[in-house]
Amino acid sequence: MRYAIIGTGAAGFASIEAIRSLDKSGEIFMLGDDPHGFYSRPGLAYFLTGELADKSLFPKTREDYARLNFTYQKARVTKINRAEKFLLLDGKTPLPYDKLLIATGASALPLTIPGANFQGVVKLDHLEDARGILSFAKRGKTAVVVGGGITALELTEGLLARGVKVHYLLRGDRYWSNVLDEHESRIVEARLQEEGVTLHFHSELTEVIGKGGKVGGVRLLNGKTIKCDILAYAIGIKPRAELAQDAELALDRGILVNEFLQTNDPDIYSAGDVAQVYDPITGRSVLDSLWSPARDQGRVAGLNMAGQRKSYIKSAPFNVTRLAGLTTTIIGAVGHGRDEDIVGIARGDSETWRQLPDAIVAQGGFDINRVRILVGEKILIGAVVMGDQTLSAPLQKIIAQKVDITSVRDKLLARDAKIADVIVDFWSKHAAVA
Amino acid sequence: MSFINIFKSDARRRTTLFAGHVVPDSSRCVQCGICSYNCPIGIDVRAHAWRDEAINHSECLTCGECVARCPRGVLRFDRTDLFAKDAQ
Ligand SMILES: Cc1cc2nc3c(=O)[nH]c(=O)nc-3n(C[C@H](O)[C@H](O)[C@H](O)COP(=O)(O)OP(=O)(O)OC[C@H]3O[C@@H](n4cnc5c(N)ncnc54)[C@H](O)[C@@H]3O)c2cc1C
């Protein structure tokens, strides 16, 4: 049996561990076009701020690789030939497969305005991107950041930490409007301003201006110009589904897979950021761009590829992140609608967060410590925890396990409810019984 | 104060040395490696988090550096009985 894995990310690596747990002798090939192989992409944000050295981004040791006994090949897969079951590497070398996993991830949506190819226009997908940013980000320089979601702020924080002055452009009137509520957006914006970031609302970029192919500034729709040396963008991501599209696999926004992570070709599986995964519980197929689901999907795909029939059950998507230095956990469904700063989804993001059905909001806390919960009929369907993270783990479990909260629902929705106390009390009793 | 200093002072704020284990919640972990990077004696805390295993390492000082530095609340102290576990 020969397994081929396209992609060296969390999904690809987890699939190999799973295959090896069942099949000790099959041949496994891992193919990737990132020169650095498997590393923590979310960790790139901390590399930018200087909290981490780049060599620390690599989770696996030589022994880990040896133990899994697979062949890693740095190559770009340029074609999947389904009829004869082989891949083409770098347009020339064929590699036959029996079972294939497409775990090609997602890449940043490109900026398409004039001047977008100038030196100094940057994004944050790969380690090489991060290194490139650091080579431009010298004290005394000025950057303009456009886009939204987590990555736009990671770029902002990384640049600030390197002494760069930052202008952040927002198209609408607040930050991340379809995930955060207005109060949360304002908290983040105020903190950015305290850090010296200049926010420009209702601002749309039309052109990068510069000399000799280098960024010198940007022009906005309202005619204004801002001088800068760097333009960093994070306007959304797109699953890297071109290979699958070429091979005529079923696609929607990503590669469509069933609960066994199988595409419409029974020998081809897909997992991670590139896969749009069927959720048997909601009947929906959704995209996530989250590390933990990518790893879980890779694992379940690997088990199925090696012959064990196993369903992937989607858990309430969540992320713990820092927004303007404030630790924030986002769990389940918390918002809806469109955000003008992102097309589709961004990094560290889930479509589910914007699929908020009818729910009542309860919120508590002030200043920077804030919790917002979305209260359904019998369960909690989402939460945003900002600042103090005491409630983050209990809420994650209450939401993921769909714990019946009927007994405290009225208390949570009471005027001036002390939500944190109610949740902590409820959870300690629940955990004691469970 | 810059963001970076906020993170650093957070790490300094911890005062207690716990008797117990550092325990990860792997579903929160993105393998960034800040924990291993900051471990004063070089334990690969991240590898434990990948396997969802307690840092049951004889040299762990339970100094709390990894717990405090993790930006995602992956790590916590658990007052498990170290000796009882070791004896198993
Ligand atoms: C800056 C940043 C911040 C993030 N923050 C968070 C966060 O806070 N929380 C969170 O949960 N997630 C976060 N994420 C998202 C998380 O990293 C991804 O969800 C996860 O890495 C997806 O894993 P994957 O294996 O699906 O894809 P990837 O890690 O993207 O790996 C795909 C691999 O496939 C390779 N590839 C693609 N096409 C080909 C081809 N044709 N031939 C050969 N190789 C190919 C690529 O080189 C790449 O190595 C962040 C990501 C980034 C970049």
Coordinates of C-alpha atoms and ligand atoms in Angstrom, one line a residue:
Chain A
M1 CA 0.0 0.0 0.0
R2 CA 1.3 3.4 -0.9
Y3 CA -0.1 6.6 0.7
A4 CA 0.7 10.0 -0.6
I5 CA 0.1 13.1 1.4
I6 CA 0.2 16.5 -0.3
G7 CA 0.9 19.2 2.3
T8 CA 3.3 19.4 5.2
G9 CA 1.0 21.2 7.7
A10 CA -0.9 20.1 10.8
A11 CA -3.4 18.0 8.8
G12 CA -0.7 16.3 6.7
F13 CA 1.5 15.4 9.7
A14 CA -1.4 14.2 11.8
S15 CA -2.5 11.9 9.0
I16 CA 0.8 10.2 8.9
E17 CA 0.8 9.6 12.7
A18 CA -2.7 8.0 12.3
I19 CA -1.8 5.9 9.3
R20 CA 1.3 4.6 11.1
S21 CA -0.7 3.7 14.2
L22 CA -2.6 1.2 12.0
D23 CA -0.3 0.3 9.2
K24 CA 3.3 -0.4 10.1
S25 CA 4.6 -1.3 6.7
G26 CA 2.8 0.7 4.0
E27 CA 4.9 3.3 2.2
I28 CA 4.1 6.9 3.0
F29 CA 5.2 9.9 1.0
M30 CA 4.8 13.4 2.2
L31 CA 5.1 16.1 -0.4
G32 CA 5.3 19.8 0.2
D33 CA 6.3 23.0 -1.5
D34 CA 7.2 25.0 1.7
P35 CA 11.0 24.8 2.0
H36 CA 10.6 24.6 5.8
G37 CA 8.3 21.6 6.0
F38 CA 6.1 21.2 9.1
Y39 CA 6.1 24.1 11.6
S40 CA 3.6 26.1 13.6
R41 CA 1.9 28.7 11.4
P42 CA 0.1 30.3 14.2
G43 CA 3.5 30.7 15.9
L44 CA 4.6 33.0 13.1
A45 CA 2.8 35.8 15.0
Y46 CA 5.0 35.3 18.0
F47 CA 8.0 35.1 15.9
L48 CA 7.1 38.5 14.5
T49 CA 6.8 40.0 18.0
G50 CA 10.1 38.5 19.0
E51 CA 8.6 36.2 21.7
L52 CA 10.0 33.2 19.9
A53 CA 13.0 32.4 17.7
D54 CA 12.2 31.0 14.2
K55 CA 14.1 27.7 15.0
S56 CA 11.6 27.2 17.8
L57 CA 8.6 27.0 15.5
F58 CA 9.4 23.4 14.5
P59 CA 7.5 20.9 16.8
K60 CA 9.1 17.7 15.7
T61 CA 12.6 16.3 16.2
R62 CA 14.6 14.1 13.9
E63 CA 13.7 11.1 16.0
D64 CA 10.0 11.9 15.6
Y65 CA 10.4 11.8 11.8
A66 CA 12.5 8.6 11.9
R67 CA 9.9 6.9 14.1
L68 CA 7.1 7.5 11.7
N69 CA 9.2 6.1 8.9
F70 CA 8.0 8.1 5.9
T71 CA 9.6 9.8 2.9
Y72 CA 9.5 13.5 2.8
Q73 CA 10.0 15.1 -0.5
K74 CA 10.2 18.8 -1.1
A75 CA 8.2 19.2 -4.3
R76 CA 5.2 20.9 -5.7
V77 CA 2.5 18.6 -6.9
T78 CA 1.4 19.9 -10.2
K79 CA -1.2 17.3 -11.2
I80 CA -3.3 14.5 -9.9
N81 CA -4.1 11.8 -12.5
R82 CA -7.1 10.0 -11.0
A83 CA -7.5 7.5 -13.8
E84 CA -4.1 6.1 -13.5
K85 CA -3.6 7.0 -9.8
F86 CA -0.4 9.0 -9.9
L87 CA 0.8 12.5 -9.0
L88 CA 3.1 14.6 -11.0
L89 CA 5.8 16.3 -9.0
D90 CA 7.3 19.6 -10.2
G91 CA 5.7 19.0 -13.6
K92 CA 7.9 16.0 -14.4
T93 CA 8.3 13.2 -11.9
P94 CA 5.4 10.7 -11.6
L95 CA 4.6 9.2 -8.2
P96 CA 2.0 6.4 -8.1
Y97 CA -0.4 6.2 -5.1
D98 CA -3.1 3.9 -3.7
K99 CA -4.6 6.4 -1.2
L100 CA -4.1 10.1 -1.5
L101 CA -4.7 12.9 1.0
I102 CA -4.9 16.5 -0.2
A103 CA -4.0 18.7 2.7
T104 CA -2.8 21.8 0.8
G105 CA -4.0 24.4 3.3
A106 CA -5.0 27.9 2.2
S107 CA -3.2 31.0 1.1
A108 CA -3.8 34.7 1.5
L109 CA -6.1 36.3 -1.0
P110 CA -3.9 38.5 -3.2
L111 CA -4.1 42.2 -3.2
T112 CA -5.1 43.3 -6.7
I113 CA -4.7 47.0 -6.7
P114 CA -2.1 48.8 -8.8
G115 CA 1.3 48.6 -7.2
A116 CA 0.5 45.4 -5.2
N117 CA 3.7 43.8 -6.6
F118 CA 6.0 46.5 -5.1
Q119 CA 8.7 45.6 -2.7
G120 CA 7.4 46.2 0.8
V121 CA 3.9 44.8 0.1
V122 CA 3.7 41.9 2.5
K123 CA 1.4 39.2 3.8
L124 CA 1.7 36.4 6.5
D125 CA 1.3 32.9 5.2
H126 CA 4.7 31.3 5.6
L127 CA 7.9 31.4 7.5
E128 CA 9.5 33.1 4.5
D129 CA 6.8 35.8 4.6
A130 CA 7.6 36.4 8.3
R131 CA 11.3 36.7 7.6
G132 CA 10.6 39.0 4.8
I133 CA 8.5 41.3 7.0
L134 CA 11.3 41.4 9.6
S135 CA 13.8 42.4 7.0
F136 CA 11.6 45.5 6.2
A137 CA 10.5 46.2 9.7
K138 CA 13.1 48.5 11.1
R139 CA 12.7 51.1 13.7
G140 CA 11.6 54.4 12.3
K141 CA 9.7 53.0 9.4
T142 CA 6.0 53.4 8.8
A143 CA 3.5 50.7 7.8
V144 CA 0.0 50.6 6.5
V145 CA -2.1 47.5 7.5
V146 CA -5.3 46.6 5.6
G147 CA -7.7 43.8 6.2
G148 CA -9.3 42.3 9.2
G149 CA -9.6 39.4 11.5
I150 CA -6.8 38.1 13.6
T151 CA -4.0 38.2 11.1
A152 CA -4.4 42.0 10.5
L153 CA -3.8 42.5 14.2
E154 CA -0.9 40.0 14.3
L155 CA 0.8 42.0 11.6
T156 CA 0.1 45.2 13.5
E157 CA 1.4 43.9 16.7
G158 CA 4.5 42.4 15.1
L159 CA 5.3 45.6 13.3
L160 CA 4.7 47.7 16.5
A161 CA 7.0 45.4 18.5
R162 CA 9.8 46.1 16.0
G163 CA 9.4 49.8 16.4
V164 CA 7.4 50.5 13.2
K165 CA 4.7 53.1 13.2
V166 CA 1.4 51.7 12.1
H167 CA -1.7 53.0 10.3
Y168 CA -4.6 50.5 10.3
L169 CA -7.2 51.0 7.6
L170 CA -10.7 49.8 8.1
R171 CA -13.4 49.9 5.4
G172 CA -16.3 50.1 7.8
D173 CA -16.9 51.8 11.1
R174 CA -15.5 49.1 13.3
Y175 CA -13.1 46.2 13.7
W176 CA -14.3 42.6 12.9
S177 CA -17.9 43.4 12.8
N178 CA -19.3 40.0 12.1
V179 CA -17.6 38.2 15.0
L180 CA -17.2 40.9 17.7
D181 CA -20.0 43.0 19.0
E182 CA -19.6 46.8 19.0
H183 CA -18.4 47.0 22.5
E184 CA -15.7 44.4 21.9
S185 CA -14.6 46.1 18.7
R186 CA -14.3 49.4 20.6
I187 CA -12.2 47.8 23.3
V188 CA -9.7 46.5 20.7
E189 CA -9.7 49.8 18.8
A190 CA -9.0 51.8 22.0
R191 CA -6.1 49.5 22.9
L192 CA -4.6 49.8 19.4
Q193 CA -4.8 53.6 19.7
E194 CA -3.2 53.5 23.1
E195 CA -0.3 51.7 21.5
G196 CA 0.1 54.4 19.0
V197 CA -1.7 52.9 16.0
T198 CA -3.5 55.4 13.9
L199 CA -6.9 54.0 12.9
H200 CA -8.5 55.2 9.7
F201 CA -12.2 54.2 9.4
H202 CA -14.2 54.2 6.2
S203 CA -11.0 54.0 4.3
E204 CA -10.4 52.0 1.2
L205 CA -7.1 51.5 -0.5
T206 CA -7.0 52.1 -4.2
E207 CA -3.3 52.2 -5.1
V208 CA 0.2 51.6 -3.8
I209 CA 2.4 54.5 -4.8
G210 CA 6.2 54.2 -4.9
K211 CA 9.4 54.7 -6.7
G212 CA 11.6 52.2 -8.4
G213 CA 9.3 49.3 -7.5
K214 CA 9.4 50.1 -3.8
V215 CA 6.5 51.1 -1.6
G216 CA 6.4 54.8 -0.8
G217 CA 2.9 55.2 0.2
V218 CA -0.8 54.4 -0.4
R219 CA -3.7 56.3 -2.0
L220 CA -7.2 55.9 -0.6
L221 CA -10.5 56.1 -2.3
N222 CA -11.2 59.5 -0.8
G223 CA -8.1 60.9 -2.5
K224 CA -6.0 61.0 0.7
T225 CA -2.5 59.6 0.7
I226 CA -0.4 58.1 3.5
K227 CA 3.3 57.8 3.3
C228 CA 4.7 54.4 4.3
D229 CA 7.5 51.9 3.6
I230 CA 5.5 48.8 4.2
L231 CA 2.0 47.7 3.2
A232 CA 0.8 44.6 5.0
Y233 CA -2.4 43.0 4.0
A234 CA -4.7 40.3 5.4
I235 CA -8.0 40.4 3.5
G236 CA -8.9 36.8 3.7
I237 CA -7.7 33.4 2.6
K238 CA -8.6 30.9 -0.1
P239 CA -8.3 27.2 0.1
R240 CA -5.6 25.9 -2.3
A241 CA -7.9 23.7 -4.2
E242 CA -6.5 24.2 -7.8
L243 CA -5.2 20.6 -8.0
A244 CA -8.5 19.2 -6.9
Q245 CA -10.3 21.4 -9.4
D246 CA -8.1 20.3 -12.2
A247 CA -8.7 16.7 -11.2
E248 CA -12.5 17.4 -11.3
L249 CA -13.1 16.6 -7.7
A250 CA -16.3 18.0 -6.1
L251 CA -15.7 21.5 -4.9
D252 CA -17.7 24.3 -3.3
R253 CA -15.7 26.9 -1.3
G254 CA -13.2 24.2 -0.5
I255 CA -12.8 20.5 -1.4
L256 CA -16.0 18.8 -0.4
V257 CA -15.6 15.7 1.8
N258 CA -18.0 13.5 3.7
E259 CA -17.7 12.8 7.4
F260 CA -15.0 10.2 6.6
L261 CA -13.0 13.1 5.0
Q262 CA -13.4 11.3 1.7
T263 CA -13.9 13.2 -1.6
N264 CA -16.1 12.0 -4.4
D265 CA -13.2 9.8 -5.4
P266 CA -13.1 7.0 -2.8
D267 CA -9.3 6.8 -2.9
I268 CA -8.8 10.6 -2.3
Y269 CA -9.3 12.3 1.0
S270 CA -8.9 15.9 2.1
A271 CA -8.4 17.6 5.4
G272 CA -7.5 20.9 7.0
D273 CA -7.9 24.4 5.7
V274 CA -8.5 23.2 2.1
A275 CA -11.4 20.9 3.0
Q276 CA -15.0 21.9 3.4
V277 CA -16.2 19.3 5.8
Y278 CA -19.6 17.8 6.1
D279 CA -21.0 18.0 9.6
P280 CA -23.5 15.2 10.2
I281 CA -25.0 17.0 13.1
T282 CA -25.9 20.3 11.4
G283 CA -26.0 18.9 7.8
R284 CA -23.8 21.7 6.7
S285 CA -20.4 21.7 5.0
V286 CA -18.2 24.3 6.5
L287 CA -14.7 25.8 6.2
D288 CA -12.5 26.4 9.2
S289 CA -9.0 27.8 9.3
L290 CA -8.0 26.5 12.6
W291 CA -5.1 24.4 13.8
S292 CA -7.0 22.0 16.0
P293 CA -9.7 21.0 13.5
A294 CA -6.9 20.6 10.9
R295 CA -5.0 18.2 13.1
D296 CA -8.2 16.3 14.0
Q297 CA -9.3 16.0 10.4
G298 CA -5.9 14.9 9.3
R299 CA -6.0 12.2 12.0
V300 CA -9.4 10.9 11.1
A301 CA -8.5 11.0 7.3
G302 CA -5.4 9.0 8.1
L303 CA -7.4 6.3 10.0
N304 CA -9.9 6.0 7.2
M305 CA -7.1 5.8 4.6
A306 CA -5.5 2.9 6.5
G307 CA -8.8 1.1 6.6
Q308 CA -10.6 2.1 9.9
R309 CA -14.0 3.5 9.3
K310 CA -14.2 6.6 11.5
S311 CA -16.4 9.7 11.4
Y312 CA -15.1 13.2 12.1
I313 CA -17.4 14.9 14.5
K314 CA -16.9 18.6 14.4
S315 CA -16.6 20.3 17.7
A316 CA -17.7 23.8 18.4
P317 CA -14.8 25.8 16.7
F318 CA -12.8 28.0 19.0
N319 CA -9.7 30.0 19.1
V320 CA -7.8 31.6 21.8
T321 CA -6.0 34.6 20.4
R322 CA -4.6 38.0 21.3
L323 CA -6.4 41.0 20.0
A324 CA -4.3 44.1 20.6
G325 CA -2.6 42.3 23.4
L326 CA -5.8 41.2 25.1
T327 CA -6.3 37.5 25.3
T328 CA -9.6 36.6 23.7
T329 CA -11.4 33.3 23.3
I330 CA -14.1 32.9 20.6
I331 CA -16.3 29.8 20.8
G332 CA -19.2 28.5 18.8
A333 CA -21.5 30.9 17.0
V334 CA -21.1 34.5 18.0
G335 CA -22.0 36.8 15.1
H336 CA -23.4 37.1 11.6
G337 CA -23.3 39.0 8.4
R338 CA -20.4 40.3 6.4
D339 CA -17.3 42.1 7.5
E340 CA -16.1 44.5 4.9
D341 CA -12.5 44.0 5.7
I342 CA -12.4 40.3 4.9
V343 CA -13.5 38.3 1.9
G344 CA -14.8 34.9 3.0
I345 CA -12.8 33.7 6.0
A346 CA -9.4 34.6 7.4
R347 CA -6.7 32.8 9.3
G348 CA -7.6 31.4 12.7
D349 CA -11.2 31.7 11.7
S350 CA -14.3 29.6 11.3
E351 CA -17.4 30.0 9.2
T352 CA -19.4 28.7 12.1
W353 CA -18.7 31.8 14.2
R354 CA -20.9 33.8 11.9
Q355 CA -23.8 31.3 11.8
L356 CA -25.5 32.6 14.8
P357 CA -29.2 31.5 14.9
D358 CA -31.7 33.2 17.2
A359 CA -30.2 33.6 20.6
I360 CA -30.3 36.0 23.4
V361 CA -27.2 37.8 24.4
A362 CA -26.0 38.1 28.0
Q363 CA -22.9 40.0 28.8
G364 CA -21.0 41.1 31.8
G365 CA -17.8 42.7 33.0
F366 CA -16.4 46.1 32.2
D367 CA -13.3 47.6 30.7
I368 CA -11.1 44.9 29.4
N369 CA -12.5 41.9 31.2
R370 CA -15.6 41.0 29.4
V371 CA -17.7 38.0 28.6
R372 CA -20.5 37.7 26.1
I373 CA -22.5 34.5 25.9
L374 CA -25.1 33.6 23.4
V375 CA -28.0 31.8 25.1
G376 CA -30.1 29.4 23.2
E377 CA -33.2 27.6 24.3
K378 CA -31.5 24.9 26.4
I379 CA -27.8 25.3 25.6
L380 CA -25.2 28.0 25.1
I381 CA -24.3 28.4 21.5
G382 CA -21.4 30.7 21.6
A383 CA -19.2 32.9 23.7
V384 CA -16.5 35.6 23.6
V385 CA -14.2 35.9 26.6
M386 CA -11.9 38.9 26.6
G387 CA -9.2 39.6 29.2
D388 CA -9.6 37.5 32.2
Q389 CA -9.7 33.9 31.0
T390 CA -11.2 32.1 34.0
L391 CA -14.4 31.4 32.0
S392 CA -12.7 30.3 28.8
A393 CA -12.2 26.6 29.6
P394 CA -15.6 26.1 31.3
L395 CA -17.4 27.8 28.5
Q396 CA -15.5 25.9 25.9
K397 CA -16.7 22.7 27.5
I398 CA -20.3 23.8 28.2
I399 CA -20.7 24.9 24.5
A400 CA -18.8 21.9 22.9
Q401 CA -20.6 19.3 25.0
K402 CA -24.0 21.1 24.6
V403 CA -24.5 21.0 28.4
D404 CA -28.1 21.7 29.3
I405 CA -28.2 25.1 31.1
T406 CA -31.9 25.3 31.6
S407 CA -31.4 25.4 35.4
V408 CA -29.5 28.7 35.2
R409 CA -30.9 30.2 32.1
D410 CA -33.1 32.7 33.9
K411 CA -30.2 33.7 36.1
L412 CA -28.0 34.3 33.1
L413 CA -30.6 36.5 31.5
A414 CA -31.6 38.4 34.6
R415 CA -31.0 42.1 34.5
D416 CA -27.5 42.9 35.9
A417 CA -26.7 39.2 36.1
K418 CA -23.3 38.3 37.4
I419 CA -22.6 36.0 34.5
A420 CA -19.2 35.0 35.6
D421 CA -20.3 33.9 39.0
V422 CA -23.3 32.0 37.6
I423 CA -21.2 30.2 35.1
V424 CA -18.4 29.3 37.6
D425 CA -21.0 28.1 40.1
F426 CA -22.9 26.1 37.5
W427 CA -19.7 24.6 36.1
S428 CA -18.3 23.5 39.4
K429 CA -21.5 21.8 40.3
H430 CA -21.8 20.2 36.9
A431 CA -18.2 19.0 36.9
A432 CA -18.7 17.6 40.4
V433 CA -21.7 15.5 39.2
A434 CA -20.3 14.5 35.8
Chain B
M1 CA 3.9 49.9 28.1
S2 CA 4.3 47.9 24.9
F3 CA 2.4 44.7 24.2
I4 CA 5.6 42.8 24.7
N5 CA 6.2 44.2 28.1
I6 CA 2.6 43.3 29.1
F7 CA 3.3 39.7 28.3
K8 CA 6.6 39.8 30.2
S9 CA 5.1 41.3 33.3
D10 CA 2.4 38.7 33.2
A11 CA 5.0 36.1 33.5
R12 CA 6.7 37.8 36.4
R13 CA 3.5 38.3 38.2
R14 CA 3.2 34.7 39.2
T15 CA 4.4 34.0 42.7
T16 CA 3.5 30.6 43.8
L17 CA 5.5 27.5 43.2
F18 CA 3.1 24.6 43.0
A19 CA 3.5 21.0 44.0
G20 CA 2.0 19.1 41.2
H21 CA 2.1 18.7 37.4
V22 CA 1.8 21.0 34.5
V23 CA -1.1 19.6 32.5
P24 CA -1.9 20.6 28.9
D25 CA -5.2 20.9 27.1
S26 CA -4.1 19.9 23.6
S27 CA -7.2 21.1 21.9
R28 CA -6.2 24.7 22.7
C29 CA -2.6 24.2 21.6
V30 CA -1.2 25.5 18.2
Q31 CA 2.3 24.1 18.8
C32 CA 3.9 27.5 18.7
G33 CA 6.6 26.4 21.0
I34 CA 6.7 29.4 23.4
C35 CA 6.5 26.9 26.3
S36 CA 9.5 24.9 25.2
Y37 CA 11.4 28.0 24.3
N38 CA 11.0 29.4 27.8
C39 CA 11.6 26.3 29.8
P40 CA 14.7 27.0 31.9
I41 CA 15.8 23.4 31.9
G42 CA 14.9 22.6 28.3
I43 CA 12.0 20.3 28.7
D44 CA 10.0 19.9 25.4
V45 CA 6.7 21.0 26.9
R46 CA 5.2 21.4 23.5
A47 CA 5.7 17.7 22.7
H48 CA 3.8 16.8 25.8
A49 CA 1.0 19.2 24.7
W50 CA 0.9 17.5 21.3
R51 CA 0.4 14.1 23.0
D52 CA -1.9 15.6 25.6
E53 CA 0.3 14.2 28.4
A54 CA 1.1 15.8 31.7
I55 CA 4.7 17.1 32.1
N56 CA 5.6 14.2 34.2
H57 CA 9.3 14.9 33.9
S58 CA 11.6 14.2 36.8
E59 CA 13.5 17.4 36.3
C60 CA 10.5 19.7 35.9
L61 CA 10.8 22.5 38.6
T62 CA 7.1 23.4 38.2
C63 CA 8.4 26.9 38.1
G64 CA 5.4 28.0 36.0
E65 CA 7.3 29.8 33.3
C66 CA 5.5 27.7 30.6
V67 CA 2.1 28.2 32.2
A68 CA 2.6 31.9 32.4
R69 CA 4.0 32.4 29.0
C70 CA 1.6 30.3 27.0
P71 CA -0.5 32.8 25.1
R72 CA -3.5 30.4 24.8
G73 CA -4.1 29.0 28.2
V74 CA -3.1 25.5 27.2
L75 CA -1.2 24.8 30.4
R76 CA -2.3 24.7 33.9
F77 CA -1.2 23.3 37.2
D78 CA -2.8 20.2 38.5
R79 CA -2.2 19.2 42.1
T80 CA -1.9 15.5 41.2
D81 CA 0.0 13.3 43.6
L82 CA 3.3 13.1 41.8
F83 CA 4.6 10.2 43.9
A84 CA 1.5 8.1 43.6
K85 CA 1.7 8.4 39.8
D86 CA 5.4 7.6 39.7
A87 CA 4.9 4.5 41.7
Q88 CA 2.4 3.0 39.3
Ligands
LIG1 C1 -0.2 33.8 10.6 C2 -1.2 32.8 11.0 C3 -1.9 32.8 12.2 C4 -2.8 31.8 12.5 N1 -3.4 31.8 13.7 C5 -4.2 30.8 14.1 C6 -4.8 30.8 15.4 O1 -4.6 31.7 16.1 N2 -5.5 29.7 15.7 C7 -5.7 28.7 14.9 O2 -6.4 27.7 15.3 N3 -5.2 28.7 13.7 C8 -4.4 29.7 13.2 N4 -3.9 29.7 12.0 C9 -4.4 28.7 11.0 C10 -3.7 27.4 11.1 O3 -2.3 27.6 11.1 C11 -4.2 26.5 10.0 O4 -5.5 26.3 10.2 C12 -3.4 25.2 9.9 O5 -2.1 25.4 9.7 C13 -4.0 24.4 8.7 O6 -3.2 23.3 8.5 P1 -3.2 22.5 7.1 O7 -2.4 21.3 7.3 O8 -4.6 22.4 6.6 O9 -2.6 23.5 6.1 P2 -1.2 24.3 6.1 O10 -0.5 24.4 7.4 O11 -1.4 25.5 5.3 O12 -0.2 23.3 5.2 C14 -0.5 23.1 3.8 C15 0.8 22.8 3.2 O13 0.6 22.3 1.8 C16 1.6 22.7 1.0 N5 1.1 22.7 -0.4 C17 0.0 23.4 -0.9 N6 -0.1 23.1 -2.2 C18 0.9 22.2 -2.5 C19 1.2 21.6 -3.7 N7 0.5 21.7 -4.9 N8 2.3 20.8 -3.7 C20 3.0 20.6 -2.6 N9 2.7 21.2 -1.4 C21 1.6 22.0 -1.4 C22 2.0 24.1 1.5 O14 3.3 24.4 1.3 C23 1.8 23.9 3.0 O15 3.0 23.5 3.7 C24 -3.0 30.7 11.6 C25 -2.3 30.7 10.4 C26 -1.4 31.7 10.1 C27 -0.7 31.6 8.7

